[in-house]
PDB file of C-alpha atoms in Angstrom:
ATOM      1  CA  UNK A 192     -12.217 -16.542  -8.337  1.00  0.00           C
ATOM      2  CA  UNK A 193     -15.271 -15.410  -9.750  1.00  0.00           C
ATOM      3  CA  UNK A 194     -14.510 -11.695  -9.948  1.00  0.00           C
ATOM      4  CA  UNK A 195     -16.942 -10.584  -6.998  1.00  0.00           C
ATOM      5  CA  UNK A 196     -15.124  -9.525  -3.381  1.00  0.00           C
ATOM      6  CA  UNK A 197     -17.124 -10.100  -0.663  1.00  0.00           C
ATOM      7  CA  UNK A 198     -18.279  -6.940   1.186  1.00  0.00           C
ATOM      8  CA  UNK A 199     -17.140  -6.467   4.491  1.00  0.00           C
ATOM      9  CA  UNK A 200     -20.287  -5.230   7.108  1.00  0.00           C
ATOM     10  CA  UNK A 201     -20.263  -1.723   8.685  1.00  0.00           C
ATOM     11  CA  UNK A 202     -20.013  -3.256  12.092  1.00  0.00           C
ATOM     12  CA  UNK A 203     -16.930  -5.269  11.343  1.00  0.00           C
ATOM     13  CA  UNK A 204     -15.265  -1.980   9.887  1.00  0.00           C
ATOM     14  CA  UNK A 205     -16.518  -0.143  12.797  1.00  0.00           C
ATOM     15  CA  UNK A 206     -14.422  -2.424  15.222  1.00  0.00           C
ATOM     16  CA  UNK A 207     -11.540  -1.872  12.800  1.00  0.00           C
ATOM     17  CA  UNK A 208     -12.275   1.811  12.647  1.00  0.00           C
ATOM     18  CA  UNK A 209     -12.007   2.047  16.492  1.00  0.00           C
ATOM     19  CA  UNK A 210      -9.047  -0.314  16.800  1.00  0.00           C
ATOM     20  CA  UNK A 211      -7.053   1.978  14.529  1.00  0.00           C
ATOM     21  CA  UNK A 212      -8.030   5.015  16.322  1.00  0.00           C
ATOM     22  CA  UNK A 213      -6.986   3.527  19.435  1.00  0.00           C
ATOM     23  CA  UNK A 214      -3.682   2.571  17.849  1.00  0.00           C
ATOM     24  CA  UNK A 215      -3.393   6.163  16.699  1.00  0.00           C
ATOM     25  CA  UNK A 216      -3.826   7.493  20.105  1.00  0.00           C
ATOM     26  CA  UNK A 217      -1.340   5.333  22.368  1.00  0.00           C
ATOM     27  CA  UNK A 218       0.666   3.492  19.336  1.00  0.00           C
ATOM     28  CA  UNK A 219       1.391   0.335  21.490  1.00  0.00           C
ATOM     29  CA  UNK A 220       2.437  -3.169  21.069  1.00  0.00           C
ATOM     30  CA  UNK A 221      -0.425  -4.575  22.239  1.00  0.00           C
ATOM     31  CA  UNK A 222      -3.351  -2.592  20.539  1.00  0.00           C
ATOM     32  CA  UNK A 223      -1.308  -3.133  17.156  1.00  0.00           C
ATOM     33  CA  UNK A 224      -1.391  -6.783  18.011  1.00  0.00           C
ATOM     34  CA  UNK A 225      -5.224  -6.655  18.322  1.00  0.00           C
ATOM     35  CA  UNK A 226      -5.625  -4.747  15.173  1.00  0.00           C
ATOM     36  CA  UNK A 227      -3.540  -7.121  13.638  1.00  0.00           C
ATOM     37  CA  UNK A 228      -5.429 -10.310  15.019  1.00  0.00           C
ATOM     38  CA  UNK A 229      -8.627  -8.482  14.064  1.00  0.00           C
ATOM     39  CA  UNK A 230      -7.556  -7.945  10.396  1.00  0.00           C
ATOM     40  CA  UNK A 231      -6.352 -11.245  10.135  1.00  0.00           C
ATOM     41  CA  UNK A 232      -9.630 -12.664  11.192  1.00  0.00           C
ATOM     42  CA  UNK A 233     -11.365 -10.390   8.504  1.00  0.00           C
ATOM     43  CA  UNK A 234      -8.801 -11.784   5.973  1.00  0.00           C
ATOM     44  CA  UNK A 235      -9.799 -15.447   6.554  1.00  0.00           C
ATOM     45  CA  UNK A 236     -13.408 -14.549   6.314  1.00  0.00           C
ATOM     46  CA  UNK A 237     -13.052 -12.388   3.229  1.00  0.00           C
ATOM     47  CA  UNK A 238      -9.592 -13.896   1.699  1.00  0.00           C
ATOM     48  CA  UNK A 239      -9.853 -11.490  -1.410  1.00  0.00           C
ATOM     49  CA  UNK A 240     -10.859  -8.158   0.340  1.00  0.00           C
ATOM     50  CA  UNK A 241      -8.512  -5.640  -0.916  1.00  0.00           C
ATOM     51  CA  UNK A 242      -9.350  -3.533   1.697  1.00  0.00           C
ATOM     52  CA  UNK A 243      -8.746  -5.765   4.424  1.00  0.00           C
ATOM     53  CA  UNK A 244      -5.234  -6.788   2.793  1.00  0.00           C
ATOM     54  CA  UNK A 245      -4.001  -3.036   2.241  1.00  0.00           C
ATOM     55  CA  UNK A 246      -5.330  -2.255   5.787  1.00  0.00           C
ATOM     56  CA  UNK A 247      -3.416  -4.935   7.385  1.00  0.00           C
ATOM     57  CA  UNK A 248      -0.213  -3.643   5.462  1.00  0.00           C
ATOM     58  CA  UNK A 249      -0.660  -0.381   6.696  1.00  0.00           C
ATOM     59  CA  UNK A 250      -0.048  -1.471  10.421  1.00  0.00           C
ATOM     60  CA  UNK A 251       3.142  -3.665   9.529  1.00  0.00           C
ATOM     61  CA  UNK A 252       6.072  -1.672  10.916  1.00  0.00           C
ATOM     62  CA  UNK A 253       8.523  -3.985   8.955  1.00  0.00           C
ATOM     63  CA  UNK A 254       8.333  -3.398   5.076  1.00  0.00           C
ATOM     64  CA  UNK A 255       8.859  -6.787   3.971  1.00  0.00           C
ATOM     65  CA  UNK A 256       5.683  -7.853   5.628  1.00  0.00           C
ATOM     66  CA  UNK A 257       3.436  -5.164   4.272  1.00  0.00           C
ATOM     67  CA  UNK A 258       5.050  -5.450   0.838  1.00  0.00           C
ATOM     68  CA  UNK A 259       3.975  -8.979   0.491  1.00  0.00           C
ATOM     69  CA  UNK A 260       0.343  -8.159   1.569  1.00  0.00           C
ATOM     70  CA  UNK A 261       0.530  -5.423  -0.755  1.00  0.00           C
ATOM     71  CA  UNK A 262       1.581  -7.506  -3.691  1.00  0.00           C
ATOM     72  CA  UNK A 263      -1.298  -9.708  -3.160  1.00  0.00           C
ATOM     73  CA  UNK A 264      -3.878  -6.890  -2.767  1.00  0.00           C
ATOM     74  CA  UNK A 265      -2.332  -5.468  -6.333  1.00  0.00           C
ATOM     75  CA  UNK A 266      -2.544  -8.574  -7.908  1.00  0.00           C
ATOM     76  CA  UNK A 267      -6.381  -8.937  -6.906  1.00  0.00           C
ATOM     77  CA  UNK A 268      -7.136  -5.510  -7.413  1.00  0.00           C
ATOM     78  CA  UNK A 269      -5.668  -6.058 -11.173  1.00  0.00           C
ATOM     79  CA  UNK A 270      -7.623  -8.981 -11.731  1.00  0.00           C
ATOM     80  CA  UNK A 271     -10.930  -6.971 -10.699  1.00  0.00           C
ATOM     81  CA  UNK A 272     -10.067  -4.034 -12.856  1.00  0.00           C
ATOM     82  CA  UNK A 273     -10.138  -1.937  -9.507  1.00  0.00           C
ATOM     83  CA  UNK A 274      -8.028   1.171 -10.685  1.00  0.00           C
ATOM     84  CA  UNK A 275      -8.625   2.960  -7.697  1.00  0.00           C
ATOM     85  CA  UNK A 276      -6.941   0.550  -5.289  1.00  0.00           C
ATOM     86  CA  UNK A 277      -4.326  -0.371  -8.000  1.00  0.00           C
ATOM     87  CA  UNK A 278      -3.400   3.691  -7.883  1.00  0.00           C
ATOM     88  CA  UNK A 279      -3.302   3.726  -3.687  1.00  0.00           C
ATOM     89  CA  UNK A 280      -1.351   0.573  -3.763  1.00  0.00           C
ATOM     90  CA  UNK A 281       1.056   1.027  -6.318  1.00  0.00           C
ATOM     91  CA  UNK A 282       1.838   4.169  -4.271  1.00  0.00           C
ATOM     92  CA  UNK A 283       2.190   2.408  -1.117  1.00  0.00           C
ATOM     93  CA  UNK A 284       4.429  -0.178  -2.398  1.00  0.00           C
ATOM     94  CA  UNK A 285       6.673   2.385  -4.221  1.00  0.00           C
ATOM     95  CA  UNK A 286       7.114   4.143  -0.770  1.00  0.00           C
ATOM     96  CA  UNK A 287       7.710   0.857   1.087  1.00  0.00           C
ATOM     97  CA  UNK A 288      10.416   0.006  -1.665  1.00  0.00           C
ATOM     98  CA  UNK A 289      12.046   3.748  -0.993  1.00  0.00           C
ATOM     99  CA  UNK A 290      12.141   2.979   2.636  1.00  0.00           C
ATOM    100  CA  UNK A 291      14.230   0.107   2.129  1.00  0.00           C
ATOM    101  CA  UNK A 292      16.331   1.250  -0.415  1.00  0.00           C
ATOM    102  CA  UNK A 293      15.420  -0.941  -2.938  1.00  0.00           C
ATOM    103  CA  UNK A 294      15.531   1.645  -5.900  1.00  0.00           C
ATOM    104  CA  UNK A 295      15.039  -0.551  -8.936  1.00  0.00           C
ATOM    105  CA  UNK A 296      11.573  -1.932  -7.283  1.00  0.00           C
ATOM    106  CA  UNK A 297      10.689   1.834  -6.010  1.00  0.00           C
ATOM    107  CA  UNK A 298      11.025   2.929  -9.703  1.00  0.00           C
ATOM    108  CA  UNK A 299       9.056   0.193 -11.130  1.00  0.00           C
ATOM    109  CA  UNK A 300       5.920   0.756  -8.776  1.00  0.00           C
ATOM    110  CA  UNK A 301       6.485   4.538  -9.341  1.00  0.00           C
ATOM    111  CA  UNK A 302       6.023   3.876 -13.008  1.00  0.00           C
ATOM    112  CA  UNK A 303       3.100   1.749 -12.721  1.00  0.00           C
ATOM    113  CA  UNK A 304       1.721   4.141 -10.472  1.00  0.00           C
ATOM    114  CA  UNK A 305       2.019   6.745 -13.070  1.00  0.00           C
ATOM    115  CA  UNK A 306       0.295   4.259 -15.705  1.00  0.00           C
ATOM    116  CA  UNK A 307      -2.497   3.652 -12.817  1.00  0.00           C
ATOM    117  CA  UNK A 308      -3.329   7.515 -12.528  1.00  0.00           C
ATOM    118  CA  UNK A 309      -4.235   7.539 -16.047  1.00  0.00           C
ATOM    119  CA  UNK A 310      -7.326   5.390 -14.987  1.00  0.00           C
ATOM    120  CA  UNK A 311      -7.814   6.933 -11.547  1.00  0.00           C
ATOM    121  CA  UNK A 312      -6.590  10.399 -10.877  1.00  0.00           C
ATOM    122  CA  UNK A 313      -5.947  11.639  -7.533  1.00  0.00           C
ATOM    123  CA  UNK A 314      -3.993  15.025  -7.580  1.00  0.00           C
ATOM    124  CA  UNK A 315      -2.256  14.564  -4.002  1.00  0.00           C
ATOM    125  CA  UNK A 316      -0.996  11.034  -5.296  1.00  0.00           C
ATOM    126  CA  UNK A 317       0.068  12.802  -8.728  1.00  0.00           C
ATOM    127  CA  UNK A 318       1.498  15.659  -7.092  1.00  0.00           C
ATOM    128  CA  UNK A 319       3.451  13.465  -4.472  1.00  0.00           C
ATOM    129  CA  UNK A 320       4.570  11.102  -7.499  1.00  0.00           C
ATOM    130  CA  UNK A 321       5.704  14.360  -9.285  1.00  0.00           C
ATOM    131  CA  UNK A 322       7.713  15.456  -6.179  1.00  0.00           C
ATOM    132  CA  UNK A 323       9.198  12.007  -5.509  1.00  0.00           C
ATOM    133  CA  UNK A 324      10.451  11.311  -8.823  1.00  0.00           C
ATOM    134  CA  UNK A 325      12.514  15.062  -9.300  1.00  0.00           C
ATOM    135  CA  UNK A 326      14.091  14.054  -5.605  1.00  0.00           C
ATOM    136  CA  UNK A 327      14.939  10.604  -7.216  1.00  0.00           C
ATOM    137  CA  UNK A 328      16.427  11.729 -10.066  1.00  0.00           C
ATOM    138  CA  UNK A 329      18.532  14.429  -7.961  1.00  0.00           C
ATOM    139  CA  UNK A 330      19.543  11.552  -5.818  1.00  0.00           C
ATOM    140  CA  UNK A 331      20.186   9.411  -8.662  1.00  0.00           C
ATOM    141  CA  UNK A 332      22.327  12.399 -10.391  1.00  0.00           C
ATOM    142  CA  UNK A 333      24.458  12.472  -7.265  1.00  0.00           C
ATOM    143  CA  UNK A 334      25.235   9.254  -6.799  1.00  0.00           C
ATOM    144  CA  UNK A 335      26.129   9.013 -10.679  1.00  0.00           C
ATOM    145  CA  UNK A 336      28.265  11.820 -10.240  1.00  0.00           C
ATOM    146  CA  UNK A 337      29.968  10.638  -7.064  1.00  0.00           C
ATOM    147  CA  UNK A 338      30.701   7.249  -8.472  1.00  0.00           C
ATOM    148  CA  UNK A 339      32.471   8.864 -11.796  1.00  0.00           C
ATOM    149  CA  UNK A 340      34.493  11.309 -10.009  1.00  0.00           C
TER     150      UNK A 340
END
């Protein structure tokens, strides 16, 4: 990779936005599939575009499929020192791992998120991270206490 990511045209993003709004309104499988197919066509055209990878991951219902795309997007962001996307993607990955109760990976990505926030600060994500860490510590403590009874 030469470090430069091809930019998607405004027209292409407008189509994507239109399909996403349609999906938000009706949440139908056919609309989700239309958006997924369109995003895959963009991914073929722009294989290293982080926004396309992350957008595609966002519409996946199944976490494992989304995680694969998000990890690729994170690696691409990392190669390009794209701290903003590294922050958002590590937050998404931590949440996805938490959803499937893979706590070691969730902790890993939350730790990376904390590091990423040093380079790109987003107060809303920082607040979410702080609250989530508190909840995870409470949950882990409760599980530990129950295991030692």
